[in-house]
CSV table of C-alpha atoms and ligand atoms in Angstrom, one decimal:
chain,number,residue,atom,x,y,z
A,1,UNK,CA,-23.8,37.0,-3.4
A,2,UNK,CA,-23.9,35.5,-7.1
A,3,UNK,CA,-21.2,34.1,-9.5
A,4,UNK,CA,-18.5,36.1,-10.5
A,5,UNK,CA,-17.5,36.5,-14.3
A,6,UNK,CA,-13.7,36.9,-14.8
A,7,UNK,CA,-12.6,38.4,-17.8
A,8,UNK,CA,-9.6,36.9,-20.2
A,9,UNK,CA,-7.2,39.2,-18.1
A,10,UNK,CA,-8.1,37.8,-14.8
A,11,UNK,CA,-8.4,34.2,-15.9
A,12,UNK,CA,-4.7,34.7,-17.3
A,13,UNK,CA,-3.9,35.5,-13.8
A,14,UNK,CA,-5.5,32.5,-12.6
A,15,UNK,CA,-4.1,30.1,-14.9
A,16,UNK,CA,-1.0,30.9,-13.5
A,17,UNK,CA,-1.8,30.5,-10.0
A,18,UNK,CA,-3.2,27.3,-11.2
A,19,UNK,CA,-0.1,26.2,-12.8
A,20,UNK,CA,1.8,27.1,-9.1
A,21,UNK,CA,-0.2,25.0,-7.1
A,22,UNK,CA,-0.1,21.9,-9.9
A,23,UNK,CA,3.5,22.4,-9.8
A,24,UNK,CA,4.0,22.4,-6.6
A,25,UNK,CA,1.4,19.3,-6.0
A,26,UNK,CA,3.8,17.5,-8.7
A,27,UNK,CA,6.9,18.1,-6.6
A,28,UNK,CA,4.9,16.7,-3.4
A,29,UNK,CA,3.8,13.7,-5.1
A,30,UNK,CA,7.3,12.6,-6.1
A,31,UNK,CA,8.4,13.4,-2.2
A,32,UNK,CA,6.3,11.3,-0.6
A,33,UNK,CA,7.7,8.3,0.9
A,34,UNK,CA,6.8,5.7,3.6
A,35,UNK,CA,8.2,6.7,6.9
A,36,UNK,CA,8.0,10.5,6.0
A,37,UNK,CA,6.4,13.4,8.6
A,38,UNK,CA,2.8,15.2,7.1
A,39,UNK,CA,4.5,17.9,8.4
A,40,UNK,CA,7.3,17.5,5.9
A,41,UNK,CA,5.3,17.9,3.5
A,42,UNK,CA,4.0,21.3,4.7
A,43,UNK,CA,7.5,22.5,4.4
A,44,UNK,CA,7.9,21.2,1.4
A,45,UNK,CA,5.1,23.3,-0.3
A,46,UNK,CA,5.4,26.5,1.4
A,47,UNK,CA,9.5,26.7,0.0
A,48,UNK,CA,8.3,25.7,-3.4
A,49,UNK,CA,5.5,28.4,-3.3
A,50,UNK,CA,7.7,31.1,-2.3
A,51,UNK,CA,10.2,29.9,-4.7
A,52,UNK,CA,7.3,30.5,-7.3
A,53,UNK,CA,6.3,33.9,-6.0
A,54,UNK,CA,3.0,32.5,-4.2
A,55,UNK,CA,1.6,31.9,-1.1
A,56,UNK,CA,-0.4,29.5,0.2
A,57,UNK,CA,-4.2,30.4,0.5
A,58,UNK,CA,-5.3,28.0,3.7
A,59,UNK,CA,-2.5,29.5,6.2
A,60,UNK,CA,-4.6,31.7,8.6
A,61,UNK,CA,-8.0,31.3,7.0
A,62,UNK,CA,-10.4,30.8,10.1
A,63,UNK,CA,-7.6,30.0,11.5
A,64,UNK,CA,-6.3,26.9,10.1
A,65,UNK,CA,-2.8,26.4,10.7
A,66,UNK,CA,-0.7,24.9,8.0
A,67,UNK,CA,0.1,25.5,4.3
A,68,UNK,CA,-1.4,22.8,2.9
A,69,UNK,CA,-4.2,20.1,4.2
A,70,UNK,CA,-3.0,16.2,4.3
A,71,UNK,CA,-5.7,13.8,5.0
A,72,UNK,CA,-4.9,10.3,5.0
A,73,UNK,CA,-7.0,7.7,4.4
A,74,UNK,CA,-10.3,7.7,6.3
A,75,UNK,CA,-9.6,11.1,6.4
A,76,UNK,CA,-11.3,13.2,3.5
A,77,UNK,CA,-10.5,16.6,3.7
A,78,UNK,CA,-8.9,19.8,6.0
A,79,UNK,CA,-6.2,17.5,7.4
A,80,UNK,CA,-3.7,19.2,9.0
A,81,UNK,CA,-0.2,18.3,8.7
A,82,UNK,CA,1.8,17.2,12.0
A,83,UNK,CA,3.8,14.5,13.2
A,84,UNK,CA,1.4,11.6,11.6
A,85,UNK,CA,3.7,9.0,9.9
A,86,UNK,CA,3.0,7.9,6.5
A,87,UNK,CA,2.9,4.2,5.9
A,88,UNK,CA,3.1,1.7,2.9
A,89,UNK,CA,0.0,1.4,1.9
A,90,UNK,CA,-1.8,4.5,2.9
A,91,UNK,CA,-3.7,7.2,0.7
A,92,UNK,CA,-2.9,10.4,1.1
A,93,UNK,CA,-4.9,13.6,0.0
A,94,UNK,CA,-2.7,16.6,-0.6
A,95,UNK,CA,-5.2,19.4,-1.3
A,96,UNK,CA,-3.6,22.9,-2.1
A,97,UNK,CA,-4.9,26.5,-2.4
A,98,UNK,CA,-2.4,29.1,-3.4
A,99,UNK,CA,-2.8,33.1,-4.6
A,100,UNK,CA,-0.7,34.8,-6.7
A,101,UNK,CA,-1.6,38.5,-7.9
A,102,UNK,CA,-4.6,38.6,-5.8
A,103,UNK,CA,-6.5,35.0,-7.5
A,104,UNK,CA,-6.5,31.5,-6.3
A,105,UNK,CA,-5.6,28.5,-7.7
A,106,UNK,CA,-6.9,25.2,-5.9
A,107,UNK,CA,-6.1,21.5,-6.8
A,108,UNK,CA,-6.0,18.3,-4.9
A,109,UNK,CA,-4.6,14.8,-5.5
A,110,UNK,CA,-4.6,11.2,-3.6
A,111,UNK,CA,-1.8,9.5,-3.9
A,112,UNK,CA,-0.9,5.8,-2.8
A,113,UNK,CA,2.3,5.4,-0.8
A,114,UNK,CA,3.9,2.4,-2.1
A,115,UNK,CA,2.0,-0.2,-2.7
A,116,UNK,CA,-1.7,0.2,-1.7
A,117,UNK,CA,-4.8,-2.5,-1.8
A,118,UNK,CA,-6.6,-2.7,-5.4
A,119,UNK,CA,-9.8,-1.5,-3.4
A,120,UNK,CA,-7.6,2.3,-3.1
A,121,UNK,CA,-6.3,1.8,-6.1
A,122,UNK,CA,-10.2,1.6,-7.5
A,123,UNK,CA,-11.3,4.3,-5.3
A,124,UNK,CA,-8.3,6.5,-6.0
A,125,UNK,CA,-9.3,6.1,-10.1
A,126,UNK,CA,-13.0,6.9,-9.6
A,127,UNK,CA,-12.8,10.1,-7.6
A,128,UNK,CA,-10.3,10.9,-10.3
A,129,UNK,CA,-12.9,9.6,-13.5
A,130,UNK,CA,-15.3,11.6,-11.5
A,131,UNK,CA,-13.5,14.6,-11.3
A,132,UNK,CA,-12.7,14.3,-15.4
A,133,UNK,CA,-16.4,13.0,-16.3
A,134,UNK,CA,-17.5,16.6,-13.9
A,135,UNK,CA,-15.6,18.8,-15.5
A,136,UNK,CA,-16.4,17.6,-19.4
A,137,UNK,CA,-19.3,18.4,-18.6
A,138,UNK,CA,-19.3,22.1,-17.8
A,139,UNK,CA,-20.1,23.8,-20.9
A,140,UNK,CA,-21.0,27.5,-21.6
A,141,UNK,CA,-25.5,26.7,-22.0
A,142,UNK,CA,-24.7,23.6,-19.4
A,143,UNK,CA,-26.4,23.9,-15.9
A,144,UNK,CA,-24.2,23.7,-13.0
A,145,UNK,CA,-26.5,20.5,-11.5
A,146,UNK,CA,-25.2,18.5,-14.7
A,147,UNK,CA,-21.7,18.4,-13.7
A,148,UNK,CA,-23.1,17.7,-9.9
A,149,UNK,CA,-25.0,14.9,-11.5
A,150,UNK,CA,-22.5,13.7,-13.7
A,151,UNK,CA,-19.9,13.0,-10.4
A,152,UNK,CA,-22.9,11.6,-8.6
A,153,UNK,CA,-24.0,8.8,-11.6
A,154,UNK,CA,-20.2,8.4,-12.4
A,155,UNK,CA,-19.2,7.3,-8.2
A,156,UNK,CA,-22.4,5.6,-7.7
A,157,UNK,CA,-22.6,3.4,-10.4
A,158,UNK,CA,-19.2,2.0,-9.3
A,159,UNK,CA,-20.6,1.6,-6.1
A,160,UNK,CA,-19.2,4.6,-4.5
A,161,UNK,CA,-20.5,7.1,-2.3
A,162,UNK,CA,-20.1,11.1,-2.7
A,163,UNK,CA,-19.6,13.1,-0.1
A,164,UNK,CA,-22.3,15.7,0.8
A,165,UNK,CA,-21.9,18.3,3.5
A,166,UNK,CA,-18.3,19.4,1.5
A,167,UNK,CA,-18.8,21.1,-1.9
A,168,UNK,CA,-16.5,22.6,-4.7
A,169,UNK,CA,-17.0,26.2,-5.1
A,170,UNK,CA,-16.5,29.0,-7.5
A,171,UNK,CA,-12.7,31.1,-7.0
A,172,UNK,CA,-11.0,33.8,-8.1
A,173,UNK,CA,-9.8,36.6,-5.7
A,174,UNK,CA,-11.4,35.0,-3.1
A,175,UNK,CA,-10.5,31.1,-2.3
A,176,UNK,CA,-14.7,30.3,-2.1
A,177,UNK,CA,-16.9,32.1,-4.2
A,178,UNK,CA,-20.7,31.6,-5.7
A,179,UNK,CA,-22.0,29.2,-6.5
A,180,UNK,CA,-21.0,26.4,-4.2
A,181,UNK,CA,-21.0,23.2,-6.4
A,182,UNK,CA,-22.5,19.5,-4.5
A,183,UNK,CA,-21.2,16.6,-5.8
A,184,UNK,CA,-24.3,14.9,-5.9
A,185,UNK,CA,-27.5,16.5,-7.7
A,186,UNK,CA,-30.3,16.8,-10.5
A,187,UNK,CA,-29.2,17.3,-14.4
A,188,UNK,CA,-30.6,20.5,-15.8
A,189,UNK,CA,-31.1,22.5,-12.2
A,190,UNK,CA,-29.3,24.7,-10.8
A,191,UNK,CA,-27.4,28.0,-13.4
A,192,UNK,CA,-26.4,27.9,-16.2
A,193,UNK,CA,-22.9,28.1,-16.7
A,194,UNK,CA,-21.1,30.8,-18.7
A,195,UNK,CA,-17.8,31.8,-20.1
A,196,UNK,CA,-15.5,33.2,-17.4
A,197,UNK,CA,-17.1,31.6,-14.4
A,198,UNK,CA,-14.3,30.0,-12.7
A,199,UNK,CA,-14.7,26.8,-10.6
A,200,UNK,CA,-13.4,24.3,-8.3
A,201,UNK,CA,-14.3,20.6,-8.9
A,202,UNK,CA,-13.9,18.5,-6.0
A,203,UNK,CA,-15.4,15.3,-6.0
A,204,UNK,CA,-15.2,13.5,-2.3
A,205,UNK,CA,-15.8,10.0,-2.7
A,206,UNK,CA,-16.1,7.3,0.1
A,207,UNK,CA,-15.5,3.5,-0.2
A,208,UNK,CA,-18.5,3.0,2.7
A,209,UNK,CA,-21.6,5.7,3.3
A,210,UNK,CA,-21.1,9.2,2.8
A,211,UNK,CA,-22.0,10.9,6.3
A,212,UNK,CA,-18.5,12.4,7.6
A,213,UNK,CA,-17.7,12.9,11.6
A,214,UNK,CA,-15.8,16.1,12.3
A,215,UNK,CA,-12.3,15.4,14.5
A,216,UNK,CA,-11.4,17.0,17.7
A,217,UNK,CA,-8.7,19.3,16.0
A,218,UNK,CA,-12.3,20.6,14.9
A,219,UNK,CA,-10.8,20.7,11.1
A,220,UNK,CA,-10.1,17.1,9.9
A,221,UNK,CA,-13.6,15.9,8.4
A,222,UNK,CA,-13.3,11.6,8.8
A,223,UNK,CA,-15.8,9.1,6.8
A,224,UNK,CA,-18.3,8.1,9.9
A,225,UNK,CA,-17.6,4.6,9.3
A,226,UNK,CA,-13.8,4.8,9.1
A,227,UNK,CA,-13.7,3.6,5.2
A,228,UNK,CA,-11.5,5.1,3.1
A,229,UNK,CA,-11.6,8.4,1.2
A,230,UNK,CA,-10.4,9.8,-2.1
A,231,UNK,CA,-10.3,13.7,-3.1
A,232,UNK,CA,-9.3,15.0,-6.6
A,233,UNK,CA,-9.8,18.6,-7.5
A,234,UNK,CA,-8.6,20.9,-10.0
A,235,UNK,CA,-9.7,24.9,-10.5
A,236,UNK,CA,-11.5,25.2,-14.0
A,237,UNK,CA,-12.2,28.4,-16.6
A,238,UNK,CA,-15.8,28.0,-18.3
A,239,UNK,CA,-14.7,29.3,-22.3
A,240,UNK,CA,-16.8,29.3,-25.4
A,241,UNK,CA,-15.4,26.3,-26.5
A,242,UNK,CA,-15.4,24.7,-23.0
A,243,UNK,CA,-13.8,23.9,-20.1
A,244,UNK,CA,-10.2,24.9,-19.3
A,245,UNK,CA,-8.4,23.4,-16.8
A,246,UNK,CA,-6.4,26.0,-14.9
A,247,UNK,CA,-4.3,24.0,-12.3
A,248,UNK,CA,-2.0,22.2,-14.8
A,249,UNK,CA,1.3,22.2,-15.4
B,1,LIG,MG1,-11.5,23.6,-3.0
């Protein structure tokens, strides 16, 4: 396997599966409420993606079973939505893959319900500075260890931990493509990055250590020592004059 180049054409088509899945991640945000079902949620963003002419990515793939993956938290990713109540105070990851035209768009945000503890509130603001400080640094001549590097300095400095047996990941008409991209790594190792590789960013970042404990749904990935857990992601183009963000609104 190696990295994919798109052409203008096919990143076209991508930014606008990007813009879907932002949109509909917009429209969940605003929704969420204490007292309100994950499963809710799931409904939520499989209407709005129909609505928009897309479907969701996740549904069916090795068999997961929802639209959409909720993890709230000490949760970090591949939550699956269900009857789990959402409380004042909790953070919740709402991480979204959708295709449209055959590419994939793939975004994720943590959002506080109500009011939450200045620790989330920190932790929820550097997983998304990493995610920004990560993808200003993918340049066309860049190697793809400096953005890894860049998300690892930017957590750990603040004290953070990034998570390390879940990467981001090139996409494009499949939902994980070449290369898979750590969040935690050396600067100048790894490719080099060139126009029209197409990537998602997805800094994991943990309040306590970063080793994870798989759940006995065999999906939801938990911190090991039950601290909490941000995720921010977006879906980026690599241009000449560098990176694009696809999934925005
Ligand atoms: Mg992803």
């Amino acid at each position: 396997m190696s990295i994919i180049i798109k052409s203008d054409r096919e990143i076209a088509v991508m930014r606008q599966a990007g813009r879907i899945v932002a949109t509909v991640l917009e429209l969940l945000k605003g929704q969420l409420r204490p007292g309100m079902k994950t499963k809710e949620l799931d409904v939520i963003a499989v209407r709005e993606l129909e609505k928009l002419g897309a479907k969701s990515s996740s549904k069916g793939y090795h068999g997961f079973p929802a639209n959409i993956c909720i993890s709230v938290n000490d949760e970090i990713v591949h939550g699956i939505p269900g009857e789990r109540i959402l409380y004042e105070g909790d953070i919740v990851s709402l991480d979204l893959v959708a295709n449209i035209n055959g590419f994939h768009g793939d975004a994720a945000i943590t959002v506080g319900i109500g009011e939450v503890s200045p620790q989330a509130k920190e932790l929820m603001e550097t997983t998304e500075g990493a995610l920004k400080v990560g993808i200003a640094a993918a340049y066309p001549g860049a190697r793809l260890g400096d953005i890894s590097a860049t998300i690892q300095n930017y957590a750990e400095s603040r004290g953070y931990s990034v998570v390390r047996e879940y990467t981001g990941h090139g996409i494009g008409r499949e939902m994980h493509e070449e290369p898979s991209i750590p969040n935690f790594g050396l600067p100048g190792s790894g490719p080099v990055l060139r126009k029209g590789m197409t990537l998602a960013l997805e800094p994991m970042v943990n309040i306590g250590d970063w080793h994870t404990r798989l759940g006995d749904d065999r999906w939801t990935v938990f911190t090991a020592d039950g601290g909490l857990s941000a995720h921010f992601e977006n879906t980026i183009a690599i241009t000449n004059a560098g990176p694009e963000v696809l999934t925005t609104v």
